[in-house]
Amino acid sequence: QVQLVESGGGLVQAGGSLRLSCAASGSILRINIMGWYRQAPGKQRELVAAITSGGSTNYADSVKGRFTISRDNAKNTVDLQMNSVKPEDTAVYYCAAVTGTYYWGRGTLVTVSS
């Protein structure tokens, strides 16, 4: 089992920045991929960014060049730096960890005002 706790969500103006953090605990040695997903009202959950234990990253096209995912394997944390945010980035952001099974945090709300 892996437990994930997100922090850092909130209200931000368009063009601003926000940093999300996620701390993992439990069976952390089994975690391969960590990432961030988001779900906007009335929409399906979608991948925002992911990072492997080796540091390889993958981003949704909609956030490339604006968001940066980083991971600290020693601290078992994964962060998402969000720059130049847009109103369409408004969503609940979920931290995910993959061991072969997906584990999810409870989510943190990000609201971008225009």
Short mmCIF file of the N, C-alpha and C atoms (twelve columns), coordinates in Angstrom:
data_MODEL
# 
_entry.id   MODEL 
# 
loop_
_atom_site.group_PDB 
_atom_site.id 
_atom_site.type_symbol 
_atom_site.label_atom_id 
_atom_site.label_alt_id 
_atom_site.label_comp_id 
_atom_site.label_asym_id 
_atom_site.label_seq_id 
_atom_site.Cartn_x 
_atom_site.Cartn_y 
_atom_site.Cartn_z 
_atom_site.pdbx_PDB_model_num 
ATOM 1   N N  . GLN A 1   0.829   -1.193 0.000   1 
ATOM 2   C CA . GLN A 1   0.000   0.000  0.000   1 
ATOM 3   C C  . GLN A 1   0.863   1.242  0.000   1 
ATOM 4   N N  . VAL A 2   0.383   2.235  -0.719  1 
ATOM 5   C CA . VAL A 2   1.057   3.528  -0.781  1 
ATOM 6   C C  . VAL A 2   0.043   4.606  -0.406  1 
ATOM 7   N N  . GLN A 3   0.460   5.495  0.448   1 
ATOM 8   C CA . GLN A 3   -0.379  6.630  0.823   1 
ATOM 9   C C  . GLN A 3   0.232   7.902  0.237   1 
ATOM 10  N N  . LEU A 4   -0.633  8.737  -0.303  1 
ATOM 11  C CA . LEU A 4   -0.201  9.972  -0.948  1 
ATOM 12  C C  . LEU A 4   -0.961  11.151 -0.371  1 
ATOM 13  N N  . VAL A 5   -0.245  12.218 -0.047  1 
ATOM 14  C CA . VAL A 5   -0.866  13.416 0.495   1 
ATOM 15  C C  . VAL A 5   -0.401  14.620 -0.312  1 
ATOM 16  N N  . GLU A 6   -1.368  15.302 -0.916  1 
ATOM 17  C CA . GLU A 6   -1.061  16.489 -1.720  1 
ATOM 18  C C  . GLU A 6   -1.177  17.760 -0.881  1 
ATOM 19  N N  . SER A 7   -0.473  18.780 -1.338  1 
ATOM 20  C CA . SER A 7   -0.593  20.106 -0.738  1 
ATOM 21  C C  . SER A 7   -0.256  21.146 -1.789  1 
ATOM 22  N N  . GLY A 8   -0.679  22.386 -1.536  1 
ATOM 23  C CA . GLY A 8   -0.274  23.489 -2.391  1 
ATOM 24  C C  . GLY A 8   -1.332  24.042 -3.314  1 
ATOM 25  N N  . GLY A 9   -2.508  23.473 -3.323  1 
ATOM 26  C CA . GLY A 9   -3.546  24.008 -4.189  1 
ATOM 27  C C  . GLY A 9   -4.082  25.333 -3.663  1 
ATOM 28  N N  . GLY A 10  -4.912  25.968 -4.474  1 
ATOM 29  C CA . GLY A 10  -5.501  27.229 -4.053  1 
ATOM 30  C C  . GLY A 10  -5.953  28.063 -5.226  1 
ATOM 31  N N  . LEU A 11  -6.154  29.337 -4.957  1 
ATOM 32  C CA . LEU A 11  -6.616  30.283 -5.973  1 
ATOM 33  C C  . LEU A 11  -5.437  31.094 -6.492  1 
ATOM 34  N N  . VAL A 12  -5.350  31.199 -7.807  1 
ATOM 35  C CA . VAL A 12  -4.268  31.953 -8.429  1 
ATOM 36  C C  . VAL A 12  -4.823  32.683 -9.643  1 
ATOM 37  N N  . GLN A 13  -4.271  33.835 -9.925  1 
ATOM 38  C CA . GLN A 13  -4.702  34.589 -11.097 1 
ATOM 39  C C  . GLN A 13  -4.055  34.043 -12.361 1 
ATOM 40  N N  . ALA A 14  -4.738  34.192 -13.457 1 
ATOM 41  C CA . ALA A 14  -4.177  33.779 -14.739 1 
ATOM 42  C C  . ALA A 14  -2.828  34.459 -14.957 1 
ATOM 43  N N  . GLY A 15  -1.869  33.671 -15.432 1 
ATOM 44  C CA . GLY A 15  -0.522  34.166 -15.636 1 
ATOM 45  C C  . GLY A 15  0.388   33.966 -14.447 1 
ATOM 46  N N  . GLY A 16  -0.182  33.592 -13.333 1 
ATOM 47  C CA . GLY A 16  0.588   33.395 -12.112 1 
ATOM 48  C C  . GLY A 16  1.168   32.001 -12.008 1 
ATOM 49  N N  . SER A 17  1.706   31.710 -10.825 1 
ATOM 50  C CA . SER A 17  2.373   30.434 -10.580 1 
ATOM 51  C C  . SER A 17  1.845   29.784 -9.314  1 
ATOM 52  N N  . LEU A 18  1.972   28.478 -9.286  1 
ATOM 53  C CA . LEU A 18  1.551   27.693 -8.123  1 
ATOM 54  C C  . LEU A 18  2.399   26.431 -8.105  1 
ATOM 55  N N  . ARG A 19  2.700   25.956 -6.920  1 
ATOM 56  C CA . ARG A 19  3.494   24.725 -6.795  1 
ATOM 57  C C  . ARG A 19  2.719   23.716 -5.966  1 
ATOM 58  N N  . LEU A 20  2.536   22.546 -6.530  1 
ATOM 59  C CA . LEU A 20  1.891   21.443 -5.826  1 
ATOM 60  C C  . LEU A 20  2.948   20.460 -5.347  1 
ATOM 61  N N  . SER A 21  2.717   19.898 -4.175  1 
ATOM 62  C CA . SER A 21  3.626   18.903 -3.625  1 
ATOM 63  C C  . SER A 21  2.850   17.665 -3.218  1 
ATOM 64  N N  . CYS A 22  3.526   16.525 -3.296  1 
ATOM 65  C CA . CYS A 22  2.907   15.262 -2.908  1 
ATOM 66  C C  . CYS A 22  3.941   14.432 -2.160  1 
ATOM 67  N N  . ALA A 23  3.556   13.952 -0.987  1 
ATOM 68  C CA . ALA A 23  4.432   13.119 -0.180  1 
ATOM 69  C C  . ALA A 23  3.890   11.700 -0.148  1 
ATOM 70  N N  . ALA A 24  4.766   10.743 -0.421  1 
ATOM 71  C CA . ALA A 24  4.381   9.338  -0.432  1 
ATOM 72  C C  . ALA A 24  4.904   8.635  0.810   1 
ATOM 73  N N  . SER A 25  4.135   7.682  1.283   1 
ATOM 74  C CA . SER A 25  4.554   6.852  2.408   1 
ATOM 75  C C  . SER A 25  4.009   5.443  2.187   1 
ATOM 76  N N  . GLY A 26  4.514   4.520  2.983   1 
ATOM 77  C CA . GLY A 26  4.076   3.133  2.823   1 
ATOM 78  C C  . GLY A 26  5.089   2.338  2.019   1 
ATOM 79  N N  . SER A 27  4.609   1.575  1.046   1 
ATOM 80  C CA . SER A 27  5.472   0.704  0.237   1 
ATOM 81  C C  . SER A 27  6.161   1.510  -0.869  1 
ATOM 82  N N  . ILE A 28  6.949   2.480  -0.469  1 
ATOM 83  C CA . ILE A 28  7.528   3.430  -1.418  1 
ATOM 84  C C  . ILE A 28  8.599   2.818  -2.296  1 
ATOM 85  N N  . LEU A 29  9.244   1.754  -1.860  1 
ATOM 86  C CA . LEU A 29  10.304  1.151  -2.660  1 
ATOM 87  C C  . LEU A 29  9.750   0.513  -3.930  1 
ATOM 88  N N  . ARG A 30  8.448   0.261  -3.935  1 
ATOM 89  C CA . ARG A 30  7.848   -0.370 -5.095  1 
ATOM 90  C C  . ARG A 30  7.367   0.646  -6.124  1 
ATOM 91  N N  . ILE A 31  7.459   1.922  -5.805  1 
ATOM 92  C CA . ILE A 31  6.963   2.951  -6.721  1 
ATOM 93  C C  . ILE A 31  7.911   3.117  -7.892  1 
ATOM 94  N N  . ASN A 32  7.363   3.036  -9.098  1 
ATOM 95  C CA . ASN A 32  8.145   3.282  -10.303 1 
ATOM 96  C C  . ASN A 32  7.843   4.681  -10.820 1 
ATOM 97  N N  . ILE A 33  6.589   4.897  -11.179 1 
ATOM 98  C CA . ILE A 33  6.192   6.169  -11.759 1 
ATOM 99  C C  . ILE A 33  5.377   6.961  -10.735 1 
ATOM 100 N N  . MET A 34  5.628   8.247  -10.696 1 
ATOM 101 C CA . MET A 34  4.787   9.182  -9.936  1 
ATOM 102 C C  . MET A 34  4.322   10.269 -10.890 1 
ATOM 103 N N  . GLY A 35  3.153   10.788 -10.607 1 
ATOM 104 C CA . GLY A 35  2.642   11.793 -11.538 1 
ATOM 105 C C  . GLY A 35  1.503   12.593 -10.971 1 
ATOM 106 N N  . TRP A 36  1.031   13.510 -11.788 1 
ATOM 107 C CA . TRP A 36  -0.096  14.361 -11.465 1 
ATOM 108 C C  . TRP A 36  -1.157  14.218 -12.552 1 
ATOM 109 N N  . TYR A 37  -2.369  14.038 -12.108 1 
ATOM 110 C CA . TYR A 37  -3.535  14.023 -12.977 1 
ATOM 111 C C  . TYR A 37  -4.442  15.155 -12.545 1 
ATOM 112 N N  . ARG A 38  -5.382  15.512 -13.394 1 
ATOM 113 C CA . ARG A 38  -6.362  16.525 -13.009 1 
ATOM 114 C C  . ARG A 38  -7.732  16.173 -13.585 1 
ATOM 115 N N  . GLN A 39  -8.734  16.673 -12.901 1 
ATOM 116 C CA . GLN A 39  -10.107 16.465 -13.352 1 
ATOM 117 C C  . GLN A 39  -10.880 17.760 -13.185 1 
ATOM 118 N N  . ALA A 40  -11.289 18.312 -14.304 1 
ATOM 119 C CA . ALA A 40  -12.094 19.520 -14.299 1 
ATOM 120 C C  . ALA A 40  -13.569 19.135 -14.219 1 
ATOM 121 N N  . PRO A 41  -14.424 20.034 -13.778 1 
ATOM 122 C CA . PRO A 41  -15.856 19.727 -13.671 1 
ATOM 123 C C  . PRO A 41  -16.436 19.242 -15.000 1 
ATOM 124 N N  . GLY A 42  -17.103 18.105 -14.966 1 
ATOM 125 C CA . GLY A 42  -17.739 17.569 -16.154 1 
ATOM 126 C C  . GLY A 42  -16.810 16.896 -17.132 1 
ATOM 127 N N  . LYS A 43  -15.549 16.752 -16.750 1 
ATOM 128 C CA . LYS A 43  -14.568 16.142 -17.656 1 
ATOM 129 C C  . LYS A 43  -13.926 14.921 -17.012 1 
ATOM 130 N N  . GLN A 44  -13.293 14.108 -17.856 1 
ATOM 131 C CA . GLN A 44  -12.599 12.936 -17.351 1 
ATOM 132 C C  . GLN A 44  -11.252 13.326 -16.749 1 
ATOM 133 N N  . ARG A 45  -10.772 12.492 -15.861 1 
ATOM 134 C CA . ARG A 45  -9.451  12.692 -15.299 1 
ATOM 135 C C  . ARG A 45  -8.418  12.502 -16.400 1 
ATOM 136 N N  . GLU A 46  -7.428  13.395 -16.427 1 
ATOM 137 C CA . GLU A 46  -6.409  13.330 -17.471 1 
ATOM 138 C C  . GLU A 46  -5.016  13.461 -16.870 1 
ATOM 139 N N  . LEU A 47  -4.056  12.877 -17.566 1 
ATOM 140 C CA . LEU A 47  -2.666  12.996 -17.141 1 
ATOM 141 C C  . LEU A 47  -2.172  14.410 -17.389 1 
ATOM 142 N N  . VAL A 48  -1.487  14.961 -16.399 1 
ATOM 143 C CA . VAL A 48  -0.836  16.261 -16.550 1 
ATOM 144 C C  . VAL A 48  0.657   16.054 -16.795 1 
ATOM 145 N N  . ALA A 49  1.295   15.301 -15.915 1 
ATOM 146 C CA . ALA A 49  2.723   15.041 -16.034 1 
ATOM 147 C C  . ALA A 49  3.080   13.826 -15.211 1 
ATOM 148 N N  . ALA A 50  4.125   13.115 -15.653 1 
ATOM 149 C CA . ALA A 50  4.579   11.936 -14.940 1 
ATOM 150 C C  . ALA A 50  6.094   11.877 -14.984 1 
ATOM 151 N N  . ILE A 51  6.664   11.203 -14.003 1 
ATOM 152 C CA . ILE A 51  8.114   11.077 -13.927 1 
ATOM 153 C C  . ILE A 51  8.463   9.704  -13.376 1 
ATOM 154 N N  . THR A 52  9.455   9.066  -14.010 1 
ATOM 155 C CA . THR A 52  9.882   7.754  -13.545 1 
ATOM 156 C C  . THR A 52  10.917  7.890  -12.431 1 
ATOM 157 N N  . SER A 53  11.253  6.790  -11.820 1 
ATOM 158 C CA . SER A 53  12.271  6.810  -10.768 1 
ATOM 159 C C  . SER A 53  13.633  7.219  -11.323 1 
ATOM 160 N N  . GLY A 54  13.837  7.041  -12.630 1 
ATOM 161 C CA . GLY A 54  15.072  7.446  -13.271 1 
ATOM 162 C C  . GLY A 54  15.082  8.877  -13.749 1 
ATOM 163 N N  . GLY A 55  13.938  9.550  -13.644 1 
ATOM 164 C CA . GLY A 55  13.876  10.957 -14.006 1 
ATOM 165 C C  . GLY A 55  13.297  11.265 -15.373 1 
ATOM 166 N N  . SER A 56  12.863  10.263 -16.110 1 
ATOM 167 C CA . SER A 56  12.235  10.518 -17.407 1 
ATOM 168 C C  . SER A 56  10.855  11.114 -17.176 1 
ATOM 169 N N  . THR A 57  10.525  12.110 -17.989 1 
ATOM 170 C CA . THR A 57  9.264   12.826 -17.797 1 
ATOM 171 C C  . THR A 57  8.369   12.747 -19.027 1 
ATOM 172 N N  . ASN A 58  7.090   12.964 -18.772 1 
ATOM 173 C CA . ASN A 58  6.086   12.984 -19.833 1 
ATOM 174 C C  . ASN A 58  5.066   14.043 -19.454 1 
ATOM 175 N N  . TYR A 59  4.689   14.879 -20.412 1 
ATOM 176 C CA . TYR A 59  3.750   15.964 -20.150 1 
ATOM 177 C C  . TYR A 59  2.587   15.931 -21.134 1 
ATOM 178 N N  . ALA A 60  1.438   16.373 -20.672 1 
ATOM 179 C CA . ALA A 60  0.324   16.616 -21.577 1 
ATOM 180 C C  . ALA A 60  0.695   17.790 -22.476 1 
ATOM 181 N N  . ASP A 61  0.255   17.748 -23.702 1 
ATOM 182 C CA . ASP A 61  0.577   18.824 -24.644 1 
ATOM 183 C C  . ASP A 61  0.117   20.180 -24.126 1 
ATOM 184 N N  . SER A 62  -0.987  20.186 -23.405 1 
ATOM 185 C CA . SER A 62  -1.572  21.441 -22.949 1 
ATOM 186 C C  . SER A 62  -0.742  22.146 -21.880 1 
ATOM 187 N N  . VAL A 63  0.208   21.443 -21.267 1 
ATOM 188 C CA . VAL A 63  0.999   22.061 -20.202 1 
ATOM 189 C C  . VAL A 63  2.484   22.133 -20.524 1 
ATOM 190 N N  . LYS A 64  2.888   21.590 -21.656 1 
ATOM 191 C CA . LYS A 64  4.305   21.610 -22.029 1 
ATOM 192 C C  . LYS A 64  4.817   23.043 -22.101 1 
ATOM 193 N N  . GLY A 65  5.977   23.260 -21.501 1 
ATOM 194 C CA . GLY A 65  6.562   24.591 -21.502 1 
ATOM 195 C C  . GLY A 65  6.069   25.472 -20.373 1 
ATOM 196 N N  . ARG A 66  5.024   25.036 -19.669 1 
ATOM 197 C CA . ARG A 66  4.483   25.827 -18.561 1 
ATOM 198 C C  . ARG A 66  4.623   25.112 -17.215 1 
ATOM 199 N N  . PHE A 67  4.452   23.816 -17.209 1 
ATOM 200 C CA . PHE A 67  4.525   23.030 -15.979 1 
ATOM 201 C C  . PHE A 67  5.801   22.205 -15.967 1 
ATOM 202 N N  . THR A 68  6.331   22.001 -14.765 1 
ATOM 203 C CA . THR A 68  7.514   21.168 -14.599 1 
ATOM 204 C C  . THR A 68  7.296   20.204 -13.442 1 
ATOM 205 N N  . ILE A 69  7.520   18.933 -13.709 1 
ATOM 206 C CA . ILE A 69  7.410   17.922 -12.653 1 
ATOM 207 C C  . ILE A 69  8.804   17.569 -12.164 1 
ATOM 208 N N  . SER A 70  8.930   17.383 -10.861 1 
ATOM 209 C CA . SER A 70  10.212  17.001 -10.287 1 
ATOM 210 C C  . SER A 70  9.973   15.994 -9.179  1 
ATOM 211 N N  . ARG A 71  11.006  15.237 -8.892  1 
ATOM 212 C CA . ARG A 71  10.848  14.149 -7.933  1 
ATOM 213 C C  . ARG A 71  12.095  14.054 -7.065  1 
ATOM 214 N N  . ASP A 72  11.906  13.848 -5.798  1 
ATOM 215 C CA . ASP A 72  13.003  13.631 -4.863  1 
ATOM 216 C C  . ASP A 72  12.850  12.215 -4.311  1 
ATOM 217 N N  . ASN A 73  13.637  11.296 -4.826  1 
ATOM 218 C CA . ASN A 73  13.498  9.896  -4.411  1 
ATOM 219 C C  . ASN A 73  13.899  9.696  -2.945  1 
ATOM 220 N N  . ALA A 74  14.791  10.516 -2.461  1 
ATOM 221 C CA . ALA A 74  15.227  10.385 -1.064  1 
ATOM 222 C C  . ALA A 74  14.119  10.812 -0.097  1 
ATOM 223 N N  . LYS A 75  13.362  11.827 -0.502  1 
ATOM 224 C CA . LYS A 75  12.296  12.343 0.360   1 
ATOM 225 C C  . LYS A 75  10.935  11.749 -0.001  1 
ATOM 226 N N  . ASN A 76  10.894  10.985 -1.092  1 
ATOM 227 C CA . ASN A 76  9.634   10.382 -1.545  1 
ATOM 228 C C  . ASN A 76  8.575   11.429 -1.835  1 
ATOM 229 N N  . THR A 77  8.993   12.447 -2.547  1 
ATOM 230 C CA . THR A 77  8.069   13.519 -2.904  1 
ATOM 231 C C  . THR A 77  8.089   13.763 -4.412  1 
ATOM 232 N N  . VAL A 78  6.990   14.285 -4.908  1 
ATOM 233 C CA . VAL A 78  6.920   14.713 -6.294  1 
ATOM 234 C C  . VAL A 78  6.203   16.059 -6.310  1 
ATOM 235 N N  . ASP A 79  6.774   17.005 -7.024  1 
ATOM 236 C CA . ASP A 79  6.232   18.356 -7.095  1 
ATOM 237 C C  . ASP A 79  5.809   18.689 -8.523  1 
ATOM 238 N N  . LEU A 80  4.881   19.611 -8.614  1 
ATOM 239 C CA . LEU A 80  4.467   20.126 -9.916  1 
ATOM 240 C C  . LEU A 80  4.525   21.642 -9.853  1 
ATOM 241 N N  . GLN A 81  5.472   22.227 -10.559 1 
ATOM 242 C CA . GLN A 81  5.574   23.677 -10.658 1 
ATOM 243 C C  . GLN A 81  4.729   24.133 -11.828 1 
ATOM 244 N N  . MET A 82  3.755   24.973 -11.528 1 
ATOM 245 C CA . MET A 82  2.814   25.433 -12.542 1 
ATOM 246 C C  . MET A 82  3.056   26.916 -12.786 1 
ATOM 247 N N  . ASN A 83  3.504   27.260 -13.969 1 
ATOM 248 C CA . ASN A 83  3.741   28.650 -14.350 1 
ATOM 249 C C  . ASN A 83  2.797   29.058 -15.474 1 
ATOM 250 N N  . SER A 84  2.606   30.339 -15.610 1 
ATOM 251 C CA . SER A 84  1.746   30.875 -16.680 1 
ATOM 252 C C  . SER A 84  0.405   30.145 -16.729 1 
ATOM 253 N N  . VAL A 85  -0.212  30.008 -15.575 1 
ATOM 254 C CA . VAL A 85  -1.450  29.233 -15.496 1 
ATOM 255 C C  . VAL A 85  -2.570  29.949 -16.249 1 
ATOM 256 N N  . LYS A 86  -3.512  29.133 -16.712 1 
ATOM 257 C CA . LYS A 86  -4.647  29.622 -17.481 1 
ATOM 258 C C  . LYS A 86  -5.949  29.192 -16.797 1 
ATOM 259 N N  . PRO A 87  -7.038  29.882 -17.062 1 
ATOM 260 C CA . PRO A 87  -8.313  29.457 -16.455 1 
ATOM 261 C C  . PRO A 87  -8.652  28.000 -16.755 1 
ATOM 262 N N  . GLU A 88  -8.249  27.507 -17.908 1 
ATOM 263 C CA . GLU A 88  -8.536  26.107 -18.248 1 
ATOM 264 C C  . GLU A 88  -7.709  25.110 -17.454 1 
ATOM 265 N N  . ASP A 89  -6.772  25.593 -16.656 1 
ATOM 266 C CA . ASP A 89  -6.025  24.718 -15.746 1 
ATOM 267 C C  . ASP A 89  -6.803  24.456 -14.454 1 
ATOM 268 N N  . THR A 90  -7.923  25.130 -14.280 1 
ATOM 269 C CA . THR A 90  -8.744  24.918 -13.088 1 
ATOM 270 C C  . THR A 90  -9.236  23.484 -13.032 1 
ATOM 271 N N  . ALA A 91  -8.954  22.818 -11.916 1 
ATOM 272 C CA . ALA A 91  -9.312  21.408 -11.760 1 
ATOM 273 C C  . ALA A 91  -8.911  20.945 -10.368 1 
ATOM 274 N N  . VAL A 92  -9.340  19.754 -10.036 1 
ATOM 275 C CA . VAL A 92  -8.796  19.060 -8.880  1 
ATOM 276 C C  . VAL A 92  -7.585  18.263 -9.373  1 
ATOM 277 N N  . TYR A 93  -6.464  18.489 -8.736  1 
ATOM 278 C CA . TYR A 93  -5.227  17.824 -9.118  1 
ATOM 279 C C  . TYR A 93  -4.950  16.670 -8.165  1 
ATOM 280 N N  . TYR A 94  -4.677  15.510 -8.758  1 
ATOM 281 C CA . TYR A 94  -4.441  14.304 -7.985  1 
ATOM 282 C C  . TYR A 94  -3.003  13.811 -8.187  1 
ATOM 283 N N  . CYS A 95  -2.391  13.459 -7.100  1 
ATOM 284 C CA . CYS A 95  -1.094  12.804 -7.149  1 
ATOM 285 C C  . CYS A 95  -1.326  11.317 -7.357  1 
ATOM 286 N N  . ALA A 96  -0.465  10.691 -8.154  1 
ATOM 287 C CA . ALA A 96  -0.577  9.264  -8.420  1 
ATOM 288 C C  . ALA A 96  0.778   8.601  -8.280  1 
ATOM 289 N N  . ALA A 97  0.755   7.362  -7.831  1 
ATOM 290 C CA . ALA A 97  1.966   6.549  -7.746  1 
ATOM 291 C C  . ALA A 97  1.643   5.184  -8.317  1 
ATOM 292 N N  . VAL A 98  2.572   4.662  -9.114  1 
ATOM 293 C CA . VAL A 98  2.338   3.399  -9.801  1 
ATOM 294 C C  . VAL A 98  3.376   2.375  -9.355  1 
ATOM 295 N N  . THR A 99  2.867   1.241  -8.880  1 
ATOM 296 C CA . THR A 99  3.740   0.129  -8.523  1 
ATOM 297 C C  . THR A 99  3.406   -1.086 -9.358  1 
ATOM 298 N N  . GLY A 100 2.520   -0.885 -10.340 1 
ATOM 299 C CA . GLY A 100 1.860   -1.991 -11.005 1 
ATOM 300 C C  . GLY A 100 0.377   -1.813 -10.706 1 
ATOM 301 N N  . THR A 101 0.109   -1.181 -9.640  1 
ATOM 302 C CA . THR A 101 -1.215  -0.724 -9.204  1 
ATOM 303 C C  . THR A 101 -1.150  0.795  -9.064  1 
ATOM 304 N N  . TYR A 102 -2.240  1.447  -9.418  1 
ATOM 305 C CA . TYR A 102 -2.304  2.891  -9.250  1 
ATOM 306 C C  . TYR A 102 -2.784  3.230  -7.838  1 
ATOM 307 N N  . TYR A 103 -2.091  4.153  -7.214  1 
ATOM 308 C CA . TYR A 103 -2.524  4.711  -5.942  1 
ATOM 309 C C  . TYR A 103 -2.769  6.199  -6.146  1 
ATOM 310 N N  . TRP A 104 -3.777  6.721  -5.457  1 
ATOM 311 C CA . TRP A 104 -4.189  8.102  -5.649  1 
ATOM 312 C C  . TRP A 104 -4.231  8.862  -4.338  1 
ATOM 313 N N  . GLY A 105 -3.884  10.138 -4.416  1 
ATOM 314 C CA . GLY A 105 -4.133  11.023 -3.296  1 
ATOM 315 C C  . GLY A 105 -5.581  11.479 -3.335  1 
ATOM 316 N N  . ARG A 106 -5.963  12.289 -2.355  1 
ATOM 317 C CA . ARG A 106 -7.347  12.754 -2.275  1 
ATOM 318 C C  . ARG A 106 -7.616  13.933 -3.195  1 
ATOM 319 N N  . GLY A 107 -6.577  14.560 -3.653  1 
ATOM 320 C CA . GLY A 107 -6.734  15.675 -4.577  1 
ATOM 321 C C  . GLY A 107 -6.645  17.021 -3.902  1 
ATOM 322 N N  . THR A 108 -6.217  18.007 -4.671  1 
ATOM 323 C CA . THR A 108 -6.154  19.382 -4.198  1 
ATOM 324 C C  . THR A 108 -6.696  20.289 -5.302  1 
ATOM 325 N N  . LEU A 109 -7.541  21.231 -4.897  1 
ATOM 326 C CA . LEU A 109 -8.220  22.077 -5.878  1 
ATOM 327 C C  . LEU A 109 -7.344  23.250 -6.291  1 
ATOM 328 N N  . VAL A 110 -7.228  23.430 -7.597  1 
ATOM 329 C CA . VAL A 110 -6.546  24.590 -8.161  1 
ATOM 330 C C  . VAL A 110 -7.578  25.386 -8.951  1 
ATOM 331 N N  . THR A 111 -7.725  26.645 -8.585  1 
ATOM 332 C CA . THR A 111 -8.657  27.523 -9.279  1 
ATOM 333 C C  . THR A 111 -7.888  28.691 -9.863  1 
ATOM 334 N N  . VAL A 112 -8.007  28.869 -11.174 1 
ATOM 335 C CA . VAL A 112 -7.322  29.960 -11.856 1 
ATOM 336 C C  . VAL A 112 -8.360  30.986 -12.287 1 
ATOM 337 N N  . SER A 113 -8.227  32.190 -11.758 1 
ATOM 338 C CA . SER A 113 -9.174  33.250 -12.090 1 
ATOM 339 C C  . SER A 113 -8.674  34.059 -13.281 1 
ATOM 340 N N  . SER A 114 -9.612  34.507 -14.096 1 
ATOM 341 C CA . SER A 114 -9.235  35.277 -15.287 1 
ATOM 342 C C  . SER A 114 -9.177  36.762 -14.998 1 
# 
